Coordinates of C-alpha atoms in Angstrom, one line a residue:
Chain G
M1 CA 0.0 0.0 0.0
L2 CA 2.9 2.4 0.9
D3 CA 4.8 1.6 -2.3
H4 CA 1.6 2.4 -4.2
L5 CA 1.3 5.7 -2.3
V6 CA 4.9 6.7 -3.2
R7 CA 4.4 5.7 -6.8
L8 CA 1.3 7.9 -7.0
Y9 CA 3.2 10.8 -5.5
R10 CA 5.8 10.6 -8.3
Q11 CA 3.1 10.3 -10.8
L12 CA 1.3 13.4 -9.4
K13 CA 4.5 15.5 -9.6
A14 CA 4.9 14.6 -13.3
L15 CA 1.2 15.2 -14.1
A16 CA 1.3 18.6 -12.2
R17 CA 4.3 19.7 -14.3
A18 CA 2.4 18.8 -17.5
D19 CA -0.9 20.4 -16.6
L20 CA -1.9 21.4 -13.1
R21 CA -5.6 21.7 -14.1
S22 CA -5.9 18.3 -15.7
T23 CA -8.4 15.6 -14.8
E24 CA -5.5 13.3 -14.2
V25 CA -4.2 15.6 -11.4
H26 CA -7.6 15.7 -9.9
E27 CA -8.0 11.9 -10.0
T28 CA -4.5 11.2 -8.7
I29 CA -5.0 13.5 -5.7
G30 CA -8.3 11.7 -4.9
E31 CA -6.7 8.3 -5.2
M32 CA -3.8 9.4 -2.9
A33 CA -6.2 10.7 -0.3
V34 CA -8.4 7.6 -0.2
L35 CA -5.3 5.3 -0.2
G36 CA -3.8 7.4 2.6
A37 CA -7.0 7.3 4.7
R38 CA -7.2 3.5 4.1
F39 CA -3.6 3.1 5.2
L40 CA -4.2 5.2 8.4
A41 CA -7.4 3.3 9.2
T42 CA -6.0 -0.2 8.7
E43 CA -2.3 -0.1 9.4
C44 CA -1.9 2.6 12.0
T45 CA -3.2 3.1 15.6
R46 CA -5.3 6.1 16.2
V47 CA -4.2 7.8 19.4
Q48 CA -5.8 10.7 21.2
A49 CA -3.4 13.6 21.6
V50 CA -3.4 16.0 24.5
S51 CA -4.7 19.2 22.9
R52 CA -3.6 22.5 24.5
V53 CA -5.5 24.3 21.8
P54 CA -8.8 25.7 23.2
A55 CA -11.9 24.1 21.7
K56 CA -10.0 21.8 19.3
S57 CA -9.4 18.1 19.7
Y58 CA -6.4 16.3 18.0
I59 CA -5.5 12.7 17.2
V60 CA -2.3 11.3 15.9
F61 CA -1.6 8.1 14.0
R62 CA 1.1 5.7 15.2
R63 CA 2.9 3.0 13.3
Q64 CA 5.8 1.2 15.0
E65 CA 8.0 4.0 16.4
R66 CA 6.6 6.7 14.2
V67 CA 3.9 9.3 15.0
S68 CA 2.1 11.5 12.5
R69 CA 1.5 15.2 12.8
P70 CA -1.6 16.1 14.8
V71 CA -4.9 15.8 13.0
N72 CA -8.0 17.9 13.9
E73 CA -10.5 15.3 14.9
A74 CA -13.6 17.4 14.2
I75 CA -12.8 18.1 10.6
F76 CA -10.9 15.0 9.5
C77 CA -12.8 12.4 7.6
G78 CA -10.8 9.3 8.3
D79 CA -13.2 6.7 6.8
P80 CA -11.8 5.9 3.3
N81 CA -15.3 5.0 1.9
T82 CA -16.9 8.2 3.2
L83 CA -13.9 10.2 1.9
L84 CA -14.3 8.5 -1.5
T85 CA -18.0 9.6 -1.7
R86 CA -17.2 13.1 -0.6
L87 CA -14.6 13.5 -3.3
A88 CA -17.5 14.1 -5.7
H89 CA -17.5 17.6 -4.2
F90 CA -13.7 18.2 -4.7
T91 CA -14.1 20.7 -7.5
P92 CA -14.2 24.5 -7.2
D93 CA -17.9 24.6 -8.3
R94 CA -19.0 21.9 -5.9
L95 CA -16.9 23.3 -3.1
A96 CA -18.5 26.7 -3.5
E97 CA -21.9 25.0 -3.0
L98 CA -20.9 23.4 0.3
H99 CA -21.1 25.2 3.7
V100 CA -17.7 26.9 4.2
Q101 CA -16.8 24.6 7.1
D102 CA -17.7 21.4 5.1
A103 CA -15.7 22.6 2.1
T104 CA -12.7 23.4 4.4
A105 CA -13.1 20.0 6.1
L106 CA -13.1 18.1 2.8
I107 CA -9.9 19.8 1.6
Y108 CA -8.4 19.3 5.0
S109 CA -9.1 15.6 4.9
V110 CA -7.7 15.2 1.4
A111 CA -4.6 17.0 2.5
M112 CA -4.2 15.3 5.8
A113 CA -4.9 11.7 4.7
F114 CA -1.8 11.7 2.6
C115 CA 0.4 13.9 4.8
A116 CA -0.2 11.9 8.0
A117 CA 0.4 8.6 6.0
I118 CA 3.8 9.9 4.9
D119 CA 4.6 11.1 8.4
V120 CA 4.6 7.5 9.7
L121 CA 6.2 6.2 6.6
K122 CA 9.4 8.3 6.6
D123 CA 10.2 10.1 9.8
R124 CA 11.0 13.7 9.3
D125 CA 10.4 13.8 5.6
K126 CA 8.8 17.2 5.4
Q127 CA 9.3 17.8 1.7
T128 CA 6.9 15.1 0.4
P129 CA 3.8 16.3 2.4
A130 CA 4.7 19.9 1.6
T131 CA 5.0 19.3 -2.1
Y132 CA 1.7 17.3 -2.2
F133 CA -0.1 20.0 -0.3
A134 CA 1.2 22.7 -2.6
I135 CA 0.2 20.8 -5.7
M136 CA -3.3 20.1 -4.2
V137 CA -4.0 23.7 -3.4
A138 CA -2.5 25.1 -6.6
H139 CA -4.6 22.6 -8.6
L140 CA -7.8 23.8 -7.0
I141 CA -6.8 27.4 -7.6
A142 CA -5.6 26.8 -11.2
V143 CA -9.0 25.2 -12.0
T144 CA -10.8 28.1 -10.4
L145 CA -8.9 30.7 -12.3
G146 CA -8.6 28.7 -15.5
V147 CA -4.8 29.3 -15.9
Q148 CA -1.6 27.5 -15.3
P149 CA 0.7 29.1 -12.7
R150 CA 4.3 29.9 -13.1
T151 CA 7.0 29.5 -10.5
S152 CA 9.4 32.2 -11.5
I153 CA 9.0 35.7 -13.0
D154 CA 11.3 38.0 -14.9
V155 CA 12.4 41.0 -13.0
L156 CA 14.7 43.8 -13.9
H157 CA 13.9 43.0 -17.6
L158 CA 14.7 46.7 -18.5
E159 CA 18.3 46.3 -17.5
H160 CA 21.3 44.7 -19.3
E161 CA 20.7 41.3 -18.0
Q162 CA 17.6 39.4 -17.4
V163 CA 17.0 38.2 -13.8
E164 CA 14.6 35.4 -13.0
L165 CA 13.2 35.5 -9.5
P166 CA 12.1 32.1 -8.3
T167 CA 8.7 32.6 -6.7
D168 CA 5.8 30.6 -5.3
Y169 CA 3.0 30.0 -7.7
V170 CA 2.1 33.1 -9.8
F171 CA -1.2 33.0 -11.7
D172 CA -1.8 35.5 -14.5
P173 CA -5.4 35.3 -15.7
G174 CA -4.8 37.9 -18.4
A175 CA -5.4 41.5 -19.2
G176 CA -7.8 43.3 -16.8
R177 CA -7.6 40.7 -14.1
S178 CA -5.4 40.7 -11.1
K179 CA -2.4 38.4 -11.0
I180 CA -2.1 36.2 -7.9
H181 CA 1.0 35.4 -5.9
L182 CA 0.2 32.1 -4.1
P183 CA 2.6 30.9 -1.4
V184 CA 1.4 27.5 0.1
K185 CA 2.8 26.3 3.4
T186 CA 2.0 23.3 5.7
S187 CA 2.8 25.7 8.6
T188 CA 4.5 29.1 8.8
R189 CA 6.2 29.6 12.2
E190 CA 8.9 32.2 12.4
R191 CA 9.8 32.0 8.7
V192 CA 6.5 33.6 7.6
I193 CA 8.2 37.0 7.3
Q194 CA 9.5 35.6 3.9
V195 CA 6.0 35.6 2.5
W196 CA 5.5 39.4 3.1
A197 CA 9.1 40.1 1.9
H198 CA 8.5 38.2 -1.4
Q199 CA 5.2 40.1 -1.8
R200 CA 7.2 43.4 -1.3
V201 CA 9.6 42.5 -4.0
L202 CA 6.7 41.7 -6.4
D203 CA 5.0 45.0 -5.4
G204 CA 8.3 46.7 -6.3
V205 CA 8.5 45.0 -9.7
Y206 CA 4.8 45.0 -10.7
G207 CA 3.5 47.9 -8.6
V208 CA 1.3 47.6 -5.5
G209 CA -1.8 45.7 -6.5
G210 CA -0.2 44.2 -9.6
L211 CA -0.1 40.8 -7.9
L212 CA -2.5 40.0 -5.1
G213 CA -0.8 38.0 -2.3
V214 CA -2.8 34.9 -1.2
L215 CA -1.2 32.7 1.4
V216 CA -2.7 29.2 2.0
V217 CA -1.7 27.3 5.1
L218 CA -2.6 23.8 6.4
A219 CA -2.3 24.4 10.2
E220 CA 0.0 25.8 12.9
T221 CA 0.0 22.9 15.2
K222 CA 3.1 21.6 16.9
L223 CA 3.3 18.1 18.5
D224 CA 5.5 17.2 21.4
R225 CA 6.4 13.6 20.5
Q226 CA 7.1 12.5 24.1
T227 CA 4.0 13.9 25.8
L228 CA 1.7 14.0 22.7
Q229 CA 0.8 17.5 23.6
V230 CA -0.5 19.7 20.8
I231 CA -0.1 23.5 20.7
E232 CA -0.6 26.1 18.1
I233 CA 2.3 28.4 17.4
C234 CA 1.0 31.8 16.4
L235 CA 2.6 35.3 16.1
P236 CA -0.4 37.6 15.6
R237 CA 1.3 40.8 16.7
Q238 CA 4.2 40.2 14.3
W239 CA 1.8 39.5 11.5
V240 CA 0.1 42.9 12.1
L241 CA 3.5 44.6 11.9
Y242 CA 4.5 42.7 8.7
Q243 CA 1.1 43.6 7.1
R244 CA 1.5 47.2 8.1
F245 CA 5.2 47.8 7.3
I246 CA 6.4 45.2 4.7
S247 CA 3.6 44.6 2.3
Q248 CA -0.1 43.8 2.3
M249 CA -1.3 40.2 1.8
D250 CA -4.7 40.2 0.2
R251 CA -6.0 37.0 1.9
I252 CA -4.6 34.3 4.2
Y253 CA -6.6 31.0 4.1
Y254 CA -6.2 28.1 6.6
L255 CA -7.5 24.5 6.4
D256 CA -7.3 24.4 10.3
P257 CA -7.5 28.1 11.1
P258 CA -5.9 29.2 14.4
A259 CA -8.3 31.4 16.5
A260 CA -5.5 33.8 17.2
Y261 CA -5.4 34.9 13.5
L262 CA -9.1 35.2 12.8
D263 CA -9.7 38.7 14.2
L264 CA -6.6 40.6 13.2
P265 CA -7.2 44.3 12.6
N266 CA -5.6 44.6 9.2
I267 CA -5.3 41.1 7.7
S268 CA -8.2 39.0 6.3
V269 CA -7.6 35.4 7.6
K270 CA -10.3 32.9 6.6
P271 CA -11.0 29.2 6.3
F272 CA -9.9 28.0 2.9
G273 CA -13.5 27.0 2.0
E274 CA -14.3 30.7 1.7
F275 CA -12.0 31.1 -1.3
F276 CA -14.5 29.2 -3.5
R277 CA -17.4 31.4 -2.2
E278 CA -15.6 34.6 -2.9
R279 CA -13.7 33.5 -6.0
A280 CA -15.4 36.2 -8.0
R281 CA -12.9 38.6 -6.4
F282 CA -10.1 36.8 -8.2
T283 CA -11.9 35.8 -11.4
G284 CA -14.1 38.8 -12.0
Chain R
M1 CA 39.5 20.8 27.9
L2 CA 36.0 20.5 26.3
D3 CA 34.3 20.8 29.7
H4 CA 36.3 24.0 30.3
L5 CA 35.2 25.3 26.9
V6 CA 31.5 24.7 27.6
R7 CA 31.9 26.3 31.1
L8 CA 33.5 29.3 29.5
Y9 CA 30.6 29.5 27.0
R10 CA 28.0 29.6 29.8
Q11 CA 30.1 32.2 31.6
L12 CA 30.3 34.3 28.5
K13 CA 26.5 34.4 28.0
A14 CA 26.0 35.6 31.6
L15 CA 28.8 38.2 31.3
A16 CA 27.3 39.4 28.0
R17 CA 23.9 39.8 29.5
A18 CA 25.4 41.9 32.3
D19 CA 27.6 44.2 30.2
L20 CA 28.6 43.4 26.6
R21 CA 31.3 46.0 26.7
S22 CA 33.1 44.7 29.8
T23 CA 36.7 43.6 30.1
E24 CA 35.4 40.3 31.4
V25 CA 33.6 39.6 28.1
H26 CA 36.7 40.6 26.2
E27 CA 38.9 38.3 28.3
T28 CA 36.5 35.4 28.2
I29 CA 36.3 35.6 24.4
G30 CA 40.1 35.5 24.2
E31 CA 40.3 32.6 26.5
M32 CA 37.7 30.6 24.5
A33 CA 39.5 31.3 21.3
V34 CA 42.9 30.2 22.6
L35 CA 41.5 27.1 24.3
G36 CA 39.5 26.2 21.1
A37 CA 42.7 26.6 19.0
R38 CA 44.6 24.4 21.5
F39 CA 42.0 21.7 21.4
L40 CA 41.9 21.8 17.6
A41 CA 45.7 21.6 17.4
T42 CA 46.2 18.8 19.9
E43 CA 43.1 16.7 19.9
C44 CA 41.8 16.9 16.3
T45 CA 43.2 15.9 12.9
R46 CA 43.7 18.7 10.4
V47 CA 42.4 17.5 7.0
Q48 CA 42.7 19.3 3.7
A49 CA 39.2 19.8 2.2
V50 CA 38.5 19.9 -1.5
S51 CA 37.8 23.5 -2.2
R52 CA 35.5 24.3 -5.1
V53 CA 35.8 28.0 -4.2
P54 CA 38.2 29.8 -6.6
A55 CA 41.4 31.1 -5.0
K56 CA 40.5 29.8 -1.5
S57 CA 41.8 26.8 0.3
Y58 CA 39.9 25.2 3.2
I59 CA 40.8 22.7 5.9
V60 CA 38.5 20.8 8.3
F61 CA 39.2 19.4 11.8
R62 CA 38.2 15.8 12.5
R63 CA 37.7 14.1 15.8
Q64 CA 36.4 10.5 15.8
E65 CA 33.3 10.6 13.5
R66 CA 32.9 14.3 13.6
V67 CA 34.0 16.9 11.2
S68 CA 34.2 20.7 11.7
R69 CA 32.9 23.4 9.4
P70 CA 35.4 24.4 6.7
V71 CA 38.1 26.8 7.8
N72 CA 39.8 29.2 5.4
E73 CA 43.4 28.1 5.6
A74 CA 44.9 31.5 4.5
I75 CA 43.3 33.6 7.2
F76 CA 43.0 31.1 10.2
C77 CA 45.6 31.4 12.8
G78 CA 45.6 27.8 14.2
D79 CA 48.6 28.1 16.5
P80 CA 47.3 28.8 20.1
N81 CA 50.4 30.7 21.2
T82 CA 50.5 32.9 18.1
L83 CA 46.7 33.5 18.5
L84 CA 47.3 34.5 22.2
T85 CA 49.9 37.0 21.1
R86 CA 47.7 38.5 18.4
L87 CA 44.9 38.9 20.9
A88 CA 46.6 42.1 22.0
H89 CA 45.1 43.6 18.9
F90 CA 41.6 42.4 19.6
T91 CA 40.2 45.8 20.5
P92 CA 38.5 48.3 18.1
D93 CA 41.4 50.8 18.3
R94 CA 44.1 48.2 17.6
L95 CA 42.0 46.5 14.9
A96 CA 41.7 49.9 13.2
E97 CA 45.5 50.2 13.1
L98 CA 46.0 46.8 11.4
H99 CA 45.8 46.2 7.7
V100 CA 42.1 45.4 6.9
Q101 CA 43.0 41.8 5.9
D102 CA 45.0 41.3 9.1
A103 CA 42.2 42.7 11.3
T104 CA 39.6 40.5 9.5
A105 CA 41.8 37.4 9.8
L106 CA 42.3 37.9 13.5
I107 CA 38.6 38.2 14.1
Y108 CA 38.0 35.2 11.8
S109 CA 40.5 33.2 13.9
V110 CA 38.9 34.2 17.2
A111 CA 35.5 33.2 15.8
M112 CA 36.6 30.0 14.1
A113 CA 38.7 28.5 16.8
F114 CA 35.7 28.2 19.1
C115 CA 33.1 27.4 16.4
A116 CA 35.2 24.6 14.8
A117 CA 35.9 23.1 18.3
I118 CA 32.2 23.0 19.1
D119 CA 31.5 21.4 15.7
V120 CA 33.5 18.3 16.6
L121 CA 32.2 18.3 20.1
K122 CA 28.5 18.2 19.5
D123 CA 27.4 17.2 16.0
R124 CA 24.9 19.6 14.5
D125 CA 24.7 21.9 17.4
K126 CA 24.5 25.1 15.5
Q127 CA 23.1 27.3 18.2
T128 CA 26.2 27.4 20.4
P129 CA 28.6 28.6 17.7
A130 CA 26.0 31.1 16.4
T131 CA 25.5 32.6 19.8
Y132 CA 29.2 32.8 20.5
F133 CA 29.8 34.5 17.1
A134 CA 26.9 37.0 17.7
I135 CA 28.2 37.9 21.2
M136 CA 31.8 38.3 19.8
V137 CA 30.7 40.6 17.0
A138 CA 28.3 42.6 19.2
H139 CA 31.0 43.0 21.8
L140 CA 33.4 44.6 19.3
I141 CA 30.7 46.9 18.0
A142 CA 29.4 47.8 21.5
V143 CA 32.9 48.8 22.6
T144 CA 33.3 50.8 19.3
L145 CA 30.0 52.7 19.8
G146 CA 30.3 52.9 23.5
V147 CA 26.7 51.7 24.1
Q148 CA 24.9 48.5 25.2
P149 CA 22.6 47.1 22.5
R150 CA 19.0 46.0 23.0
T151 CA 17.4 43.0 21.5
S152 CA 13.8 44.2 21.2
I153 CA 12.2 47.5 20.4
D154 CA 8.8 49.1 21.2
V155 CA 6.7 49.5 18.1
L156 CA 3.2 50.7 17.7
H157 CA 3.6 52.6 21.0
L158 CA 1.0 55.1 19.9
E159 CA -1.7 52.6 19.9
H160 CA -3.8 51.0 22.7
E161 CA -1.4 48.3 23.4
Q162 CA 2.4 48.3 23.4
V163 CA 4.0 45.8 21.0
E164 CA 7.6 44.7 21.5
L165 CA 9.3 43.5 18.3
P166 CA 12.1 41.0 19.0
T167 CA 15.0 42.2 16.9
D168 CA 18.7 41.5 16.4
Y169 CA 21.0 43.8 18.3
V170 CA 19.9 47.5 18.1
F171 CA 22.5 50.1 19.2
D172 CA 21.2 53.6 20.1
P173 CA 24.3 55.9 20.5
G174 CA 22.0 58.9 21.5
A175 CA 20.7 62.1 20.0
G176 CA 22.2 63.2 16.7
R177 CA 23.8 59.8 15.9
S178 CA 22.3 57.0 13.8
K179 CA 20.9 54.0 15.5
I180 CA 22.3 50.7 14.2
H181 CA 20.3 47.5 13.5
L182 CA 22.9 44.6 13.7
P183 CA 21.9 41.1 12.5
V184 CA 24.8 38.7 13.0
K185 CA 24.8 35.3 11.2
T186 CA 27.3 32.5 10.8
S187 CA 25.9 32.1 7.2
T188 CA 22.8 33.5 5.4
R189 CA 21.7 31.1 2.7
E190 CA 18.1 31.4 1.5
R191 CA 16.8 32.8 4.8
V192 CA 18.7 36.1 4.3
I193 CA 15.5 37.8 3.0
Q194 CA 14.5 38.0 6.7
V195 CA 17.3 40.5 7.3
W196 CA 15.9 42.9 4.6
A197 CA 12.4 42.3 5.8
H198 CA 13.2 43.2 9.4
Q199 CA 15.0 46.3 8.2
R200 CA 11.9 47.2 6.3
V201 CA 9.8 46.9 9.5
L202 CA 12.3 49.1 11.4
D203 CA 12.2 51.6 8.5
G204 CA 8.5 51.7 8.8
V205 CA 8.6 52.3 12.6
Y206 CA 11.5 54.7 12.8
G207 CA 11.5 56.2 9.3
V208 CA 14.1 55.3 6.6
G209 CA 17.5 56.1 7.9
G210 CA 16.4 56.0 11.5
L211 CA 18.2 52.8 12.0
L212 CA 21.2 51.8 9.7
G213 CA 21.2 48.1 8.8
V214 CA 24.6 46.5 9.3
L215 CA 24.8 42.7 8.7
V216 CA 27.8 40.8 9.8
V217 CA 28.4 37.3 8.5
L218 CA 31.1 34.7 9.2
A219 CA 31.1 32.8 5.8
E220 CA 28.9 31.2 3.2
T221 CA 30.8 27.9 2.8
K222 CA 29.0 24.6 2.7
L223 CA 30.8 21.3 3.3
D224 CA 29.8 17.9 1.8
R225 CA 30.7 15.6 4.7
Q226 CA 31.2 12.6 2.4
T227 CA 33.5 14.1 -0.2
L228 CA 34.9 17.0 1.9
Q229 CA 34.1 19.3 -1.0
V230 CA 33.6 22.9 0.0
I231 CA 31.4 25.3 -2.0
E232 CA 30.1 28.8 -1.3
I233 CA 26.4 29.3 -1.6
C234 CA 25.7 32.9 -2.8
L235 CA 22.6 34.5 -4.3
P236 CA 23.9 37.8 -5.6
R237 CA 21.0 38.5 -8.0
Q238 CA 18.5 38.0 -5.2
W239 CA 20.4 40.3 -2.9
V240 CA 20.3 43.1 -5.6
L241 CA 16.5 42.7 -5.7
Y242 CA 16.1 42.6 -2.0
Q243 CA 18.2 45.8 -1.6
R244 CA 16.3 47.5 -4.4
F245 CA 12.7 46.5 -3.4
I246 CA 12.6 45.6 0.3
S247 CA 14.9 47.9 2.2
Q248 CA 18.5 49.2 2.0
M249 CA 21.2 47.6 4.2
D250 CA 23.9 50.2 5.0
R251 CA 26.8 47.7 5.1
I252 CA 27.3 44.0 4.9
Y253 CA 30.6 42.8 6.5
Y254 CA 32.1 39.3 6.1
L255 CA 34.9 37.5 8.0
D256 CA 35.5 35.3 4.9
P257 CA 34.0 37.4 2.1
P258 CA 32.6 35.5 -0.9
A259 CA 33.9 37.1 -4.2
A260 CA 30.4 36.9 -5.6
Y261 CA 29.2 39.6 -3.2
L262 CA 32.1 42.1 -3.4
D263 CA 31.1 44.0 -6.5
L264 CA 27.3 44.3 -6.3
P265 CA 25.9 47.4 -7.9
N266 CA 23.8 48.6 -5.0
I267 CA 25.1 47.0 -1.8
S268 CA 28.3 47.7 0.0
V269 CA 29.8 44.4 1.0
K270 CA 33.2 44.5 2.8
P271 CA 35.6 42.5 4.9
F272 CA 34.7 43.1 8.6
G273 CA 38.1 44.6 9.3
E274 CA 36.9 47.7 7.3
F275 CA 34.3 48.4 10.0
F276 CA 37.0 49.6 12.4
R277 CA 38.6 51.9 9.7
E278 CA 35.3 53.5 8.8
R279 CA 33.8 53.5 12.3
A280 CA 33.6 57.3 12.2
R281 CA 30.6 56.8 9.9
F282 CA 28.8 55.2 12.8
T283 CA 30.3 57.1 15.8
G284 CA 30.6 60.5 14.3

């Protein structure tokens, strides 16, 4: 089952490079999520974690010596057959029809089923879950906007030499519509200042408003592997400063939104399900 | 010898907290450097590394299974008695009298003797060398400027609540003189954008020019532990963009300056020995 999961992951990366909007990408993501959920349900032990996050309950999956990242119990659909059924809603149009919390929970489950499975497969492999999560989010947004993203942009093209700046995903839906700069992270922690700094460089090159900054994050949970305690690491006061003084992110979406970020005075932080409801902001 | 080194490190941290400019800090740094050099000379094997850096030759120190970071052979004074003699020059006034390359080499040797010793003592402990290096650099600059630095500043003090922003060292030499924002890193790599981003926040709070940004870096070398190949990881084109679009660093000083950074069109990158020659810029 694990070999199959790793094979699908390689396949997904190749398909995403070819066409991030394709049906094949959509189907491979669904297959990976269901297989991940089946693996977690049949070959791992589900253990209650000690949540220190108010009003949230977390579980972890254990296999031999390995423990997965914390999984939010209330929004994770761990039954592979139920998840398979719900995948019928895993398109931008159908997600927009769901309640925001149901849409967010579905995407969370699709993300988490694979990420938690990889956590217990290869300890400390952070790249595979992060890449999968970025492809999954970028796929949904590429289908929504109807364009392929790029991952580098030309800057300083007026000068003697051309400089390519590697970026997160950049979507350019064409004349008259805003470009979107899309960093995707499984968590942000203290390195999040990079997101605002990259946005500032893009503002400098394209002018403020030339590219809207949209950050999508899975969760901010941190697990103590000894005690199984789960905390959320949030820096709301720093975020307010970054948003005020470095650049302005248009939206920050979470799959498992930390309460500390939901009422900031100058940043719009929302559950990712909202994106599909308000997609007219980006496609209009 | 190693126990003694670790004890001195704890002592240095306590002394630095009390008064970074004190004679005790100066003397403890000297003692740590000489003891580190003696340990490397007597209890480690000096091995030639395979330098892929043009015109620079590197060695590493090996002890049992552990290998130190690469050490630039031309500028490292590895003989503990010679280093002890040269320490007489380890003050801002005396450093200013030396040739720039000799001043830089002396500070490099004082930094590297301890950092390389810790490398072979505790594998992958990056915090201890980084903290020692930061204290050593901040000590020299605090003595030069005649003031204690702070490591957080009040921002948004006009609003309802006070927000403290944790920062790198900030020196405030008083009315009519520029404040200095001093990040210190053993290497920068891809995270360096944080330095420009922090500077941008400070520019926002204090106004552009309110705090001069001065970055001090040990080296940008990277060692392949299998092949003992040494490369330098440099991102000069990104630096030019960061300096143009995020904020403006006043100076960037290196102990082992990468050639790739020495001729950038919009950033002044120099060997750290220059700081003492041009200190009137900061003290005047």
